[in-house]
XYZ file of C-alpha atoms in Angstrom:
344
model
C 50.511 17.090 21.785
C 53.121 15.184 23.800
C 54.761 12.118 22.281
C 55.455 9.014 24.338
C 57.614 5.954 23.875
C 55.673 2.886 25.010
C 57.529 -0.384 25.613
C 55.251 -3.437 25.428
C 56.822 -6.709 26.649
C 56.328 -9.892 24.682
C 53.376 -12.166 25.468
C 53.687 -15.327 23.322
C 52.088 -16.608 21.230
C 50.002 -13.526 20.391
C 52.926 -11.118 20.819
C 56.149 -13.147 20.359
C 58.585 -10.201 20.628
C 58.981 -6.982 22.602
C 57.663 -3.866 20.919
C 58.495 -0.187 21.336
C 55.859 2.204 20.014
C 55.816 5.965 19.645
C 52.403 7.441 20.285
C 50.994 10.954 20.509
C 48.625 11.256 23.458
C 47.449 13.738 26.068
C 49.100 11.869 28.938
C 50.960 8.666 29.718
C 47.883 6.617 30.615
C 46.233 7.476 27.288
C 49.464 6.526 25.508
C 49.507 3.085 27.166
C 45.861 2.443 26.276
C 46.425 3.566 22.674
C 49.485 1.317 22.403
C 47.594 -1.748 23.588
C 44.755 -0.949 21.216
C 47.164 -0.522 18.299
C 48.594 -4.033 18.663
C 45.196 -5.585 19.301
C 45.603 -6.342 22.996
C 42.680 -6.004 25.376
C 42.853 -3.260 27.982
C 44.136 -4.411 31.367
C 41.143 -5.055 33.612
C 42.956 -5.850 36.871
C 44.653 -3.465 39.261
C 47.896 -2.155 37.856
C 50.716 -0.850 40.029
C 52.605 2.174 38.734
C 55.868 3.733 39.800
C 57.873 6.729 38.591
C 61.547 6.057 37.872
C 64.450 8.460 38.336
C 64.584 9.190 34.586
C 60.901 10.137 34.500
C 59.771 6.862 32.944
C 56.650 5.221 34.330
C 56.713 1.487 34.967
C 53.276 -0.136 34.945
C 53.089 -3.674 36.338
C 50.191 -5.980 35.536
C 49.906 -8.273 38.616
C 47.986 -10.872 36.641
C 50.665 -11.557 34.031
C 53.705 -10.005 35.692
C 54.419 -7.940 32.573
C 56.019 -4.535 33.092
C 55.201 -1.786 30.604
C 57.418 1.295 30.322
C 56.149 4.710 29.230
C 58.500 7.650 28.681
C 57.569 11.107 27.458
C 59.917 12.164 24.660
C 61.449 15.613 24.573
C 60.251 17.739 21.691
C 63.100 18.996 19.440
C 63.891 22.681 19.856
C 64.024 24.857 16.694
C 67.524 26.003 15.744
C 68.282 29.699 15.173
C 69.655 30.907 11.805
C 73.432 31.350 11.575
C 74.644 34.637 12.992
C 71.631 35.217 15.172
C 71.419 34.410 18.855
C 68.875 31.739 19.664
C 65.550 33.108 20.866
C 64.860 32.727 24.560
C 62.778 29.670 25.339
C 59.102 30.410 25.941
C 57.995 30.478 29.544
C 55.591 27.604 29.925
C 54.148 25.926 32.951
C 55.738 22.508 33.452
C 53.544 19.593 32.357
C 51.751 17.840 35.173
C 53.869 14.959 36.458
C 52.503 11.476 36.163
C 51.137 10.307 39.503
C 51.315 6.755 40.682
C 47.939 5.678 39.449
C 46.169 2.388 39.857
C 43.395 1.749 37.379
C 40.502 0.659 39.621
C 38.691 -2.533 38.688
C 35.078 -3.264 39.245
C 35.294 -4.626 42.774
C 34.010 -8.217 42.595
C 31.506 -9.356 45.156
C 33.119 -11.022 48.133
C 31.405 -14.125 49.373
C 31.089 -14.178 53.129
C 32.084 -17.388 54.760
C 29.203 -18.716 56.799
C 30.169 -19.277 60.425
C 30.363 -22.869 61.523
C 27.189 -24.020 63.321
C 27.552 -24.421 67.063
C 28.255 -27.980 68.105
C 25.347 -29.965 69.390
C 25.123 -31.167 72.979
C 27.536 -33.943 73.733
C 28.397 -35.854 76.832
C 31.472 -34.519 78.572
C 34.325 -36.972 79.031
C 34.489 -38.702 82.369
C 37.668 -37.013 83.516
C 38.912 -33.948 81.677
C 41.966 -32.374 83.230
C 41.707 -28.631 83.759
C 43.422 -26.760 80.953
C 45.742 -23.985 81.991
C 44.821 -20.570 80.613
C 46.596 -19.800 77.364
C 49.327 -17.232 77.849
C 50.699 -15.057 75.054
C 53.584 -16.426 73.074
C 57.112 -15.152 73.482
C 56.817 -13.450 70.100
C 53.723 -11.564 71.257
C 55.602 -10.495 74.404
C 58.427 -9.144 72.257
C 55.932 -7.265 70.043
C 54.360 -5.589 73.078
C 57.798 -4.713 74.470
C 58.787 -3.168 71.133
C 55.589 -1.115 71.069
C 56.636 0.450 74.372
C 54.588 1.532 77.382
C 51.536 3.627 76.724
C 51.053 2.400 73.137
C 47.437 1.685 72.177
C 46.531 -1.983 72.111
C 46.374 -3.794 68.817
C 42.953 -3.488 67.268
C 41.599 -6.619 65.579
C 39.539 -6.787 62.392
C 37.874 -10.139 62.750
C 40.865 -12.439 63.075
C 43.379 -9.849 61.824
C 45.626 -7.811 64.127
C 48.607 -5.599 63.556
C 50.882 -8.176 65.102
C 49.494 -10.956 62.895
C 51.115 -12.286 59.764
C 49.997 -10.297 56.665
C 46.863 -11.828 55.186
C 45.853 -12.096 51.563
C 43.603 -9.455 50.043
C 40.823 -12.032 49.620
C 40.885 -12.896 53.326
C 40.859 -9.261 54.418
C 37.968 -8.448 52.089
C 36.017 -11.438 53.380
C 36.404 -10.157 56.939
C 35.455 -6.610 55.909
C 32.402 -7.915 54.065
C 31.054 -9.237 57.344
C 31.712 -5.964 59.164
C 30.322 -3.753 56.397
C 27.008 -5.573 56.780
C 26.490 -3.439 59.910
C 26.190 -0.410 57.623
C 22.687 -1.542 56.655
C 21.380 -0.405 60.022
C 22.979 3.063 59.869
C 21.010 5.933 58.349
C 22.999 8.846 59.724
C 25.347 10.155 57.017
C 28.236 11.199 59.237
C 28.077 8.107 61.408
C 28.046 5.789 58.392
C 31.020 7.465 56.719
C 33.021 7.476 59.950
C 32.256 3.764 60.356
C 33.717 3.025 56.892
C 36.689 5.325 57.455
C 37.549 3.578 60.720
C 37.618 0.271 58.849
C 39.865 1.727 56.126
C 42.377 3.257 58.550
C 42.485 0.132 60.672
C 42.718 -2.392 57.834
C 45.572 -0.504 56.127
C 47.323 0.251 59.430
C 47.557 3.993 58.748
C 47.847 6.982 61.062
C 44.947 8.962 59.629
C 42.383 9.177 56.854
C 39.537 11.176 55.356
C 36.401 10.698 53.319
C 35.632 13.495 50.873
C 32.260 14.171 49.277
C 31.167 16.452 46.462
C 27.724 17.585 45.368
C 26.664 17.088 41.751
C 28.251 19.759 39.630
C 30.420 21.023 42.502
C 34.053 21.924 41.884
C 35.249 21.250 45.430
C 35.658 18.243 47.698
C 34.671 18.658 51.340
C 35.807 16.656 54.351
C 32.830 14.498 55.368
C 34.728 12.299 57.861
C 38.230 12.682 59.305
C 40.381 10.512 61.551
C 43.860 11.151 62.917
C 45.892 13.651 64.946
C 44.646 16.687 62.965
C 40.983 15.655 62.608
C 39.601 18.294 64.978
C 41.676 21.041 63.359
C 40.527 20.121 59.841
C 36.870 20.096 60.872
C 37.202 23.421 62.696
C 38.732 25.140 59.655
C 36.184 23.742 57.191
C 38.870 23.106 54.570
C 38.039 22.066 51.013
C 40.092 20.668 48.125
C 39.425 21.935 44.576
C 38.314 19.225 42.162
C 41.232 18.107 40.004
C 43.826 19.689 42.330
C 46.279 17.528 44.245
C 46.269 13.759 44.433
C 42.778 13.376 45.895
C 41.395 15.907 43.395
C 42.979 13.958 40.545
C 41.604 10.715 41.970
C 38.037 12.043 42.071
C 38.169 13.837 38.723
C 39.680 10.936 36.758
C 37.926 8.150 38.710
C 41.198 6.294 39.353
C 43.068 5.141 42.439
C 46.298 6.848 43.466
C 49.055 5.347 45.622
C 52.145 7.392 46.479
C 54.933 6.196 48.782
C 56.499 9.672 49.213
C 53.946 12.434 48.781
C 56.458 15.207 49.483
C 58.398 14.297 46.329
C 55.316 14.378 44.103
C 54.759 17.879 42.651
C 51.050 17.155 42.364
C 50.703 16.877 46.131
C 48.386 19.618 47.472
C 50.216 21.033 50.487
C 47.631 23.594 51.552
C 45.787 21.225 53.903
C 48.939 19.809 55.510
C 50.389 23.274 56.037
C 47.129 24.650 57.436
C 46.922 21.997 60.157
C 50.642 21.343 60.649
C 50.485 17.660 59.724
C 53.159 16.004 57.572
C 51.880 13.656 54.881
C 54.368 10.967 53.919
C 52.514 8.195 52.094
C 49.022 8.409 50.618
C 46.449 6.075 49.076
C 43.201 7.382 47.623
C 40.272 5.662 45.873
C 37.226 7.265 44.232
C 33.776 6.649 45.692
C 31.827 6.067 42.483
C 28.255 4.816 42.025
C 26.777 4.035 38.600
C 29.487 6.027 36.864
C 29.115 9.109 39.071
C 31.952 10.003 41.454
C 30.402 11.081 44.763
C 33.674 11.566 46.650
C 36.858 9.751 47.635
C 38.379 7.744 50.487
C 41.957 8.585 51.503
C 44.339 7.025 54.028
C 47.652 8.611 55.040
C 50.989 7.556 56.496
C 51.136 3.772 56.669
C 52.751 2.810 59.967
C 56.320 1.571 59.967
C 57.139 3.517 56.805
C 55.953 0.623 54.650
C 54.699 1.320 51.094
C 51.125 0.555 50.172
C 50.567 -2.798 48.476
C 47.904 -4.615 46.511
C 46.064 -5.614 49.685
C 45.816 -1.985 50.826
C 44.568 -0.961 47.396
C 41.894 -3.669 47.386
C 40.728 -2.669 50.878
C 40.408 1.068 50.165
C 38.835 0.527 46.725
C 36.248 -1.835 48.247
C 35.382 0.511 51.128
C 35.213 3.488 48.747
C 32.664 1.581 46.667
C 30.687 0.872 49.849
C 30.830 4.574 50.770
C 29.417 5.483 47.363
C 26.563 2.978 47.715
C 25.836 4.295 51.202
C 25.708 7.912 49.989
C 23.482 6.931 47.080
C 21.119 5.076 49.432
C 20.570 8.268 51.441
C 19.494 10.048 48.250
C 17.597 7.373 46.259
C 17.778 9.386 43.036
C 20.874 11.595 43.023
C 20.175 12.676 39.418
C 16.604 13.874 39.993
C 17.643 17.494 40.464
C 19.662 17.414 37.264
C 16.769 16.013 35.194
C 14.354 18.670 36.397
C 16.598 21.551 35.334
C-alpha cells in the first residue's frame, strides 16, 4: 500500500504546532482524511481546492480557514542486490493513477430567493418633469464591445449578471440561478430539461461548451444526455460513451466528487478519446456529480473557460448546484429509481 507524508498546519489552540504525519492509504485523499482523524480533527465539510505541484505534492486549501495541507506520496525503497550480482531488472508495473484536482463536494445549502420588490403604488406625477435623455452605454462598455470585435455574439445576461459585468459572489450567482431553475418545475421532457440546466451552467461559468452525462443503475458507461458547444452535433451523431471510472468525468461520477483542472492536456487521467473523435481541444475542465439520495445518476461538465481563466470557487458552486438540480430532475421523472433493483 502506498505511503504518504501529510503536512497538517497548526490551528491554535487545538493544534498549536505544525504536524507531519506518515500514513499508509490507498490514495492521497484517504491519507488526508486518515491524518485528520488521527489528530482528532473533524473532516473538512466545505469545498476544498486542490492543486498538483511540480514535485508531485498535492496542496489542499480549505477556503474556510485558509489552511493549506500538503500530501506527498513517498517513494518505496528498492531492494539492494547481493554483492557480486547485478541488480535485478525493475518489475514492469503500470504507473499509479495521478492525483486529479479534486474538490470534495459539500451538501449544497438551500439558496433563499430574494423576493422582488412590490411595484410602487399610484402616485401623482410631478408638475413639470423634464424629459430624461435615453441612457447610452458607458465608455467602458463601448471599449468592451470594440475588444470583442465585429460579429461576436452579444453578451448573454443571467438575471443581472453579464460577461462584461464585475465578477459577482457565489451567493449572488446562486440566488439568481435559484430563480431561473424554478422554471424547471414546468418541464417534463427529459432532454429539454437537461439542456435547460446545461445552458445555465455554460453561461454562468462563461465556458465554450459543456455536457450532461447520465448512467442507468448498474451501468458501467456514461452517455451524453445533453451537449452544447462547437462539437455538439458531432458527439450526438457518433453516440459516444465514457466508461465509468475512466477519465476525469468517469472519476467524478464513480467517486462522487467534483473535479477542476486548469490544463487537462497535462493530466494523464484525461480521457482523450472523445476529443480526438470529434477534433475538439479540451483545455480546462470542471465536472460535478449529479447525485440524488446517495446515488450518482450522472455528471455535469463544462469545458474551456473563456479568456484562459482558471475555474474558481464561484464556478464550482454553480456547477455543483446545477448538477444537484439535474439529479433531482432525473429522479422526478422516475419517482422510484430503485424499484427495479428491489424486485430482482
